[in-house]
mmCIF file of C-alpha atoms in Angstrom:
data_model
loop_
_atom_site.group_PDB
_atom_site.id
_atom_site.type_symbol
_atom_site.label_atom_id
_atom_site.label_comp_id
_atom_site.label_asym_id
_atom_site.label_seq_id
_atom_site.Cartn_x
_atom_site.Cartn_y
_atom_site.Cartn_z
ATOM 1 C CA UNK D 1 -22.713 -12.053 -11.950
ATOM 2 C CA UNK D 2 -20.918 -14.744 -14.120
ATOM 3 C CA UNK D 3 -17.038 -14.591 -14.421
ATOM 4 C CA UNK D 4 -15.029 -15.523 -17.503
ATOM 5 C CA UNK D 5 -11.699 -17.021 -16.859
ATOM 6 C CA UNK D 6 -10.075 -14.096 -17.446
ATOM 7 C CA UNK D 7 -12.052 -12.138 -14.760
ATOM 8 C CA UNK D 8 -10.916 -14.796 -12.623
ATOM 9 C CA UNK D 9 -7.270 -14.504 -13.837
ATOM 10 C CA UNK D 10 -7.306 -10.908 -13.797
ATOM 11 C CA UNK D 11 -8.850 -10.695 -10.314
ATOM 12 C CA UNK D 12 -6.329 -13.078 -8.981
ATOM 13 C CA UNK D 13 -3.314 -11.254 -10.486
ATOM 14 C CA UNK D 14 -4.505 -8.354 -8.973
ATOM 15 C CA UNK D 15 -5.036 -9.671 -5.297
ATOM 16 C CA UNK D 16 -1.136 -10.766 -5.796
ATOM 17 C CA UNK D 17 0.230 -7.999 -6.977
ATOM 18 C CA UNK D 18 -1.678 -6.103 -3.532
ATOM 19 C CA UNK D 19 0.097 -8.741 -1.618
ATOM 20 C CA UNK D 20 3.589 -8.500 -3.120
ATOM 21 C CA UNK D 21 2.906 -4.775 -2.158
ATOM 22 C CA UNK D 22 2.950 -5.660 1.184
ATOM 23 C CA UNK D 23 5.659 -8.299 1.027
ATOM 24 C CA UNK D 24 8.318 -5.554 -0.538
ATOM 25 C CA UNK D 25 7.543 -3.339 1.804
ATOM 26 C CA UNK D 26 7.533 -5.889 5.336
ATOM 27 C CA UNK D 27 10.655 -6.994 3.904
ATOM 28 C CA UNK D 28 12.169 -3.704 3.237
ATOM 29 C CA UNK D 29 12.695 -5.289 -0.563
ATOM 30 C CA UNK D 30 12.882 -1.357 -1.973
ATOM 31 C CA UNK D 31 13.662 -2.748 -5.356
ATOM 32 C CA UNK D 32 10.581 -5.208 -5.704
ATOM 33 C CA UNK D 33 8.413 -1.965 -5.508
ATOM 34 C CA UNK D 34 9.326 -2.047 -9.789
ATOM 35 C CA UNK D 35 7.583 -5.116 -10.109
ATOM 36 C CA UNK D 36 4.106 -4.023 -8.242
ATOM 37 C CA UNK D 37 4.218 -0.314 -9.791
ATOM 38 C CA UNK D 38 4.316 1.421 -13.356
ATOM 39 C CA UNK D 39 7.352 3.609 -13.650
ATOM 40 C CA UNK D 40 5.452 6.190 -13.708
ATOM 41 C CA UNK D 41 3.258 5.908 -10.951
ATOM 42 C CA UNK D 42 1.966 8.353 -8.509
ATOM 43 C CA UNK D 43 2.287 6.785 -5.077
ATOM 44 C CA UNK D 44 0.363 9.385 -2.391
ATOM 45 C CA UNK D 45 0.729 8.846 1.417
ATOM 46 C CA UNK D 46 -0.289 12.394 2.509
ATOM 47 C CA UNK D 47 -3.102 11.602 4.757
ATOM 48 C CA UNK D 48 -0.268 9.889 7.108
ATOM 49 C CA UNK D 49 3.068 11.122 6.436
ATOM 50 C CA UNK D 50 2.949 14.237 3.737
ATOM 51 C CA UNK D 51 4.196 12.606 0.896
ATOM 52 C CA UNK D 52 4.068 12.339 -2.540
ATOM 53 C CA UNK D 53 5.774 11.121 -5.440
ATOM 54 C CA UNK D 54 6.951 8.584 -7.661
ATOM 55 C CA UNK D 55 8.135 5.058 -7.610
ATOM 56 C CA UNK D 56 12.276 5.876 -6.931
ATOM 57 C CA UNK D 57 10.959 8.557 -4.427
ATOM 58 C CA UNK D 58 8.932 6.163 -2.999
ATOM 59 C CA UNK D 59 11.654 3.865 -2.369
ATOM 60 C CA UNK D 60 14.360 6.095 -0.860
ATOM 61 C CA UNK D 61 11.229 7.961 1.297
ATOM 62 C CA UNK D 62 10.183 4.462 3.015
ATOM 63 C CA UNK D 63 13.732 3.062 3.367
ATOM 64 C CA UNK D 64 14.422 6.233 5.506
ATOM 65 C CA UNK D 65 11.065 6.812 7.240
ATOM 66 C CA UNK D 66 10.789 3.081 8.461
ATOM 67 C CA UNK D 67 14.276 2.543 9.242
ATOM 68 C CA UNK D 68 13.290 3.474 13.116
ATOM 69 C CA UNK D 69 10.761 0.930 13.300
ATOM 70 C CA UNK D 70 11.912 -2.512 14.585
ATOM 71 C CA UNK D 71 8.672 -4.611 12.559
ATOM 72 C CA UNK D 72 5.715 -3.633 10.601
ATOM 73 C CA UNK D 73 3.216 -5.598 8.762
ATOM 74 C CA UNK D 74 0.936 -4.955 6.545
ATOM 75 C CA UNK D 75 -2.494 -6.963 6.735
ATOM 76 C CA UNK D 76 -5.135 -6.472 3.631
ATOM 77 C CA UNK D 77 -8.703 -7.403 3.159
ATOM 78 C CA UNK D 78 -11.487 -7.300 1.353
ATOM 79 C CA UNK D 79 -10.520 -5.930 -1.538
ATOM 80 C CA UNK D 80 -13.405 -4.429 -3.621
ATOM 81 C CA UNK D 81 -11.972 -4.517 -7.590
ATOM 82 C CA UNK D 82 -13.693 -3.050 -10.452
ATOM 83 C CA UNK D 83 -11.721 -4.249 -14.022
ATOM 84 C CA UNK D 84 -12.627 -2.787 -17.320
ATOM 85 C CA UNK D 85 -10.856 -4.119 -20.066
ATOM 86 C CA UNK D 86 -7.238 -3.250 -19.452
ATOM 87 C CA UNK D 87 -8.009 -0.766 -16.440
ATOM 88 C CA UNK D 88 -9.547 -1.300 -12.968
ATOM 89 C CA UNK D 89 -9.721 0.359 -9.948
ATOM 90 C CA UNK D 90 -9.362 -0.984 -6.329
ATOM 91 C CA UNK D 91 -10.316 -0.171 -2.714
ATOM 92 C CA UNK D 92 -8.694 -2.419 0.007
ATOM 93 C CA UNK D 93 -8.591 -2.638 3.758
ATOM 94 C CA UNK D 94 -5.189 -2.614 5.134
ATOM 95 C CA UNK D 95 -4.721 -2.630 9.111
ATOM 96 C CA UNK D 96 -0.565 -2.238 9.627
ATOM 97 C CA UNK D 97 0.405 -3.142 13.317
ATOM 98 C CA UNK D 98 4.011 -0.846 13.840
ATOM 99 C CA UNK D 99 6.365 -1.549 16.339
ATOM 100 C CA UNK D 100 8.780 1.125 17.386
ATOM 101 C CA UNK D 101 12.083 1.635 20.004
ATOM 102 C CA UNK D 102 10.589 3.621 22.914
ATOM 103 C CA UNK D 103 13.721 4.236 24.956
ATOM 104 C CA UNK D 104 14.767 0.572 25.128
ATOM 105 C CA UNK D 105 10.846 -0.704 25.575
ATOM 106 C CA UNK D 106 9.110 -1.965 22.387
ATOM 107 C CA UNK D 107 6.038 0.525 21.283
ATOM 108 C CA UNK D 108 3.429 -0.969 19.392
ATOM 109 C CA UNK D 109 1.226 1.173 17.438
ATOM 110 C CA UNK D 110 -1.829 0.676 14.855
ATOM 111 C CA UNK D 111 -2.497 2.115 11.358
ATOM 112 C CA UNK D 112 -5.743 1.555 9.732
ATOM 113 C CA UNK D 113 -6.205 2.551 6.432
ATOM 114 C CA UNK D 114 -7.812 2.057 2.522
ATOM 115 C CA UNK D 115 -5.406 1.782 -0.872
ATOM 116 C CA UNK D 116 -6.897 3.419 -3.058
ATOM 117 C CA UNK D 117 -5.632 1.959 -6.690
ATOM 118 C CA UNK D 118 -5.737 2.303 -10.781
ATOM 119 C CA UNK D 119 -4.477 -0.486 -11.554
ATOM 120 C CA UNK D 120 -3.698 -1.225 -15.724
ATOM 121 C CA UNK D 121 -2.408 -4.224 -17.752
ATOM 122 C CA UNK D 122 0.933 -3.867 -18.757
ATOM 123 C CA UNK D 123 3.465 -6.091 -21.020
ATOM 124 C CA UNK D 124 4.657 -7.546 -17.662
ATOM 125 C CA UNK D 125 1.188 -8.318 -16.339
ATOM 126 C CA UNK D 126 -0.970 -5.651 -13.951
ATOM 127 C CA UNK D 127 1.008 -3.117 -12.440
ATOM 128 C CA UNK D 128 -0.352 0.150 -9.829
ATOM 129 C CA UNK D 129 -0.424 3.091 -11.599
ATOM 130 C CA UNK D 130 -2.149 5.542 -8.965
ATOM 131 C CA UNK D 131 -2.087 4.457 -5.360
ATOM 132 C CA UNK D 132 -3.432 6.848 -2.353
ATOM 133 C CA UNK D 133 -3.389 5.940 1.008
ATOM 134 C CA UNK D 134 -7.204 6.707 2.708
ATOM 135 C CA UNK D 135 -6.429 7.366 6.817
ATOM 136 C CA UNK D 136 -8.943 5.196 8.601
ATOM 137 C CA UNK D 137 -7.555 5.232 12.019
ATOM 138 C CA UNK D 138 -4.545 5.577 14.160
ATOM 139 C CA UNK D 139 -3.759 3.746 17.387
ATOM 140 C CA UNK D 140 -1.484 3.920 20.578
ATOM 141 C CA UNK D 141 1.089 6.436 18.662
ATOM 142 C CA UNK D 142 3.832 7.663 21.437
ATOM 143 C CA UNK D 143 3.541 11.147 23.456
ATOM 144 C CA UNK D 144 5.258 13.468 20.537
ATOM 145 C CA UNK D 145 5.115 11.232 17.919
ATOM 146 C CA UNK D 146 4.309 13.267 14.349
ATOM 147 C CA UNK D 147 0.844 13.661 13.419
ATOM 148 C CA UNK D 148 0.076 13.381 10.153
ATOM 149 C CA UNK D 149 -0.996 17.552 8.991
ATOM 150 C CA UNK D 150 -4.575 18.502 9.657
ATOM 151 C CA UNK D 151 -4.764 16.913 13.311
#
């Protein structure tokens, strides 16, 4: 398969806007979210935590719901991208180590999981439009510790 610059330069912008992703969020950086998502994107962690919603809800839901973990960090990989025109749709590996207070003693658990993403070209270069969270695996989660529905 032969890539065109702009493959190239789409590809690439892509891959960074999956990292910032996980920048904004390992930095608790709420408000760069708005530069990684559409305003009116659908942003749908179910599989893990039950929710679902938009790109403010997003925000206030993971500045509460991580505030009891000490560190996270969110580690992506081969990213599989499919771009058509102005559109293209995304499947990347994302293993998120989680460190938690356990009574005093540091709790480390692991999170493996897939973004799912529709990604689309806006005036301010690509943006996530759809993104769903795909449960891979869980790890070392702490006696009593909220499963995610269905377990």
């Amino acid at each position: 398969m032969t890539m065109t610059l702009q493959d190239l330069s789409d590809r690439q912008e892509i891959q960074d806007l999956l990292v910032a992703y996980c920048y904004a969020v390992d930095r608790r950086d709420w408000n760069a979210l708005d530069e990684v998502f559409t305003e009116d994107a659908t942003i749908d962690y179910t599989e893990f935590v039950g929710f679902r919603g938009n790109v403010q809800q997003a925000k206030e839901f993971l500045a509460a719901g991580l505030k009891p973990f000490i560190a996270f960090q969110h580690a992506i990989s081969t990213s599989q991208i499919r771009i058509q025109g102005d559109r293209a749709e995304g499947r990347t590996l994302c293993q998120n180590p989680v460190v938690m207070d356990a009574g005093g003693a540091e709790h480390v658990m692991f999170m493996g999981l897939w973004y799912r993403d529709r990604f689309v070209r806006t005036g301010g270069g690509w943006r996530i439009a759809e993104r769903y969270e795909e449960r891979c695996y869980q790890h070392n989660l702490p006696a009593g510790f909220a499963s995610p529905p269905g377990e």
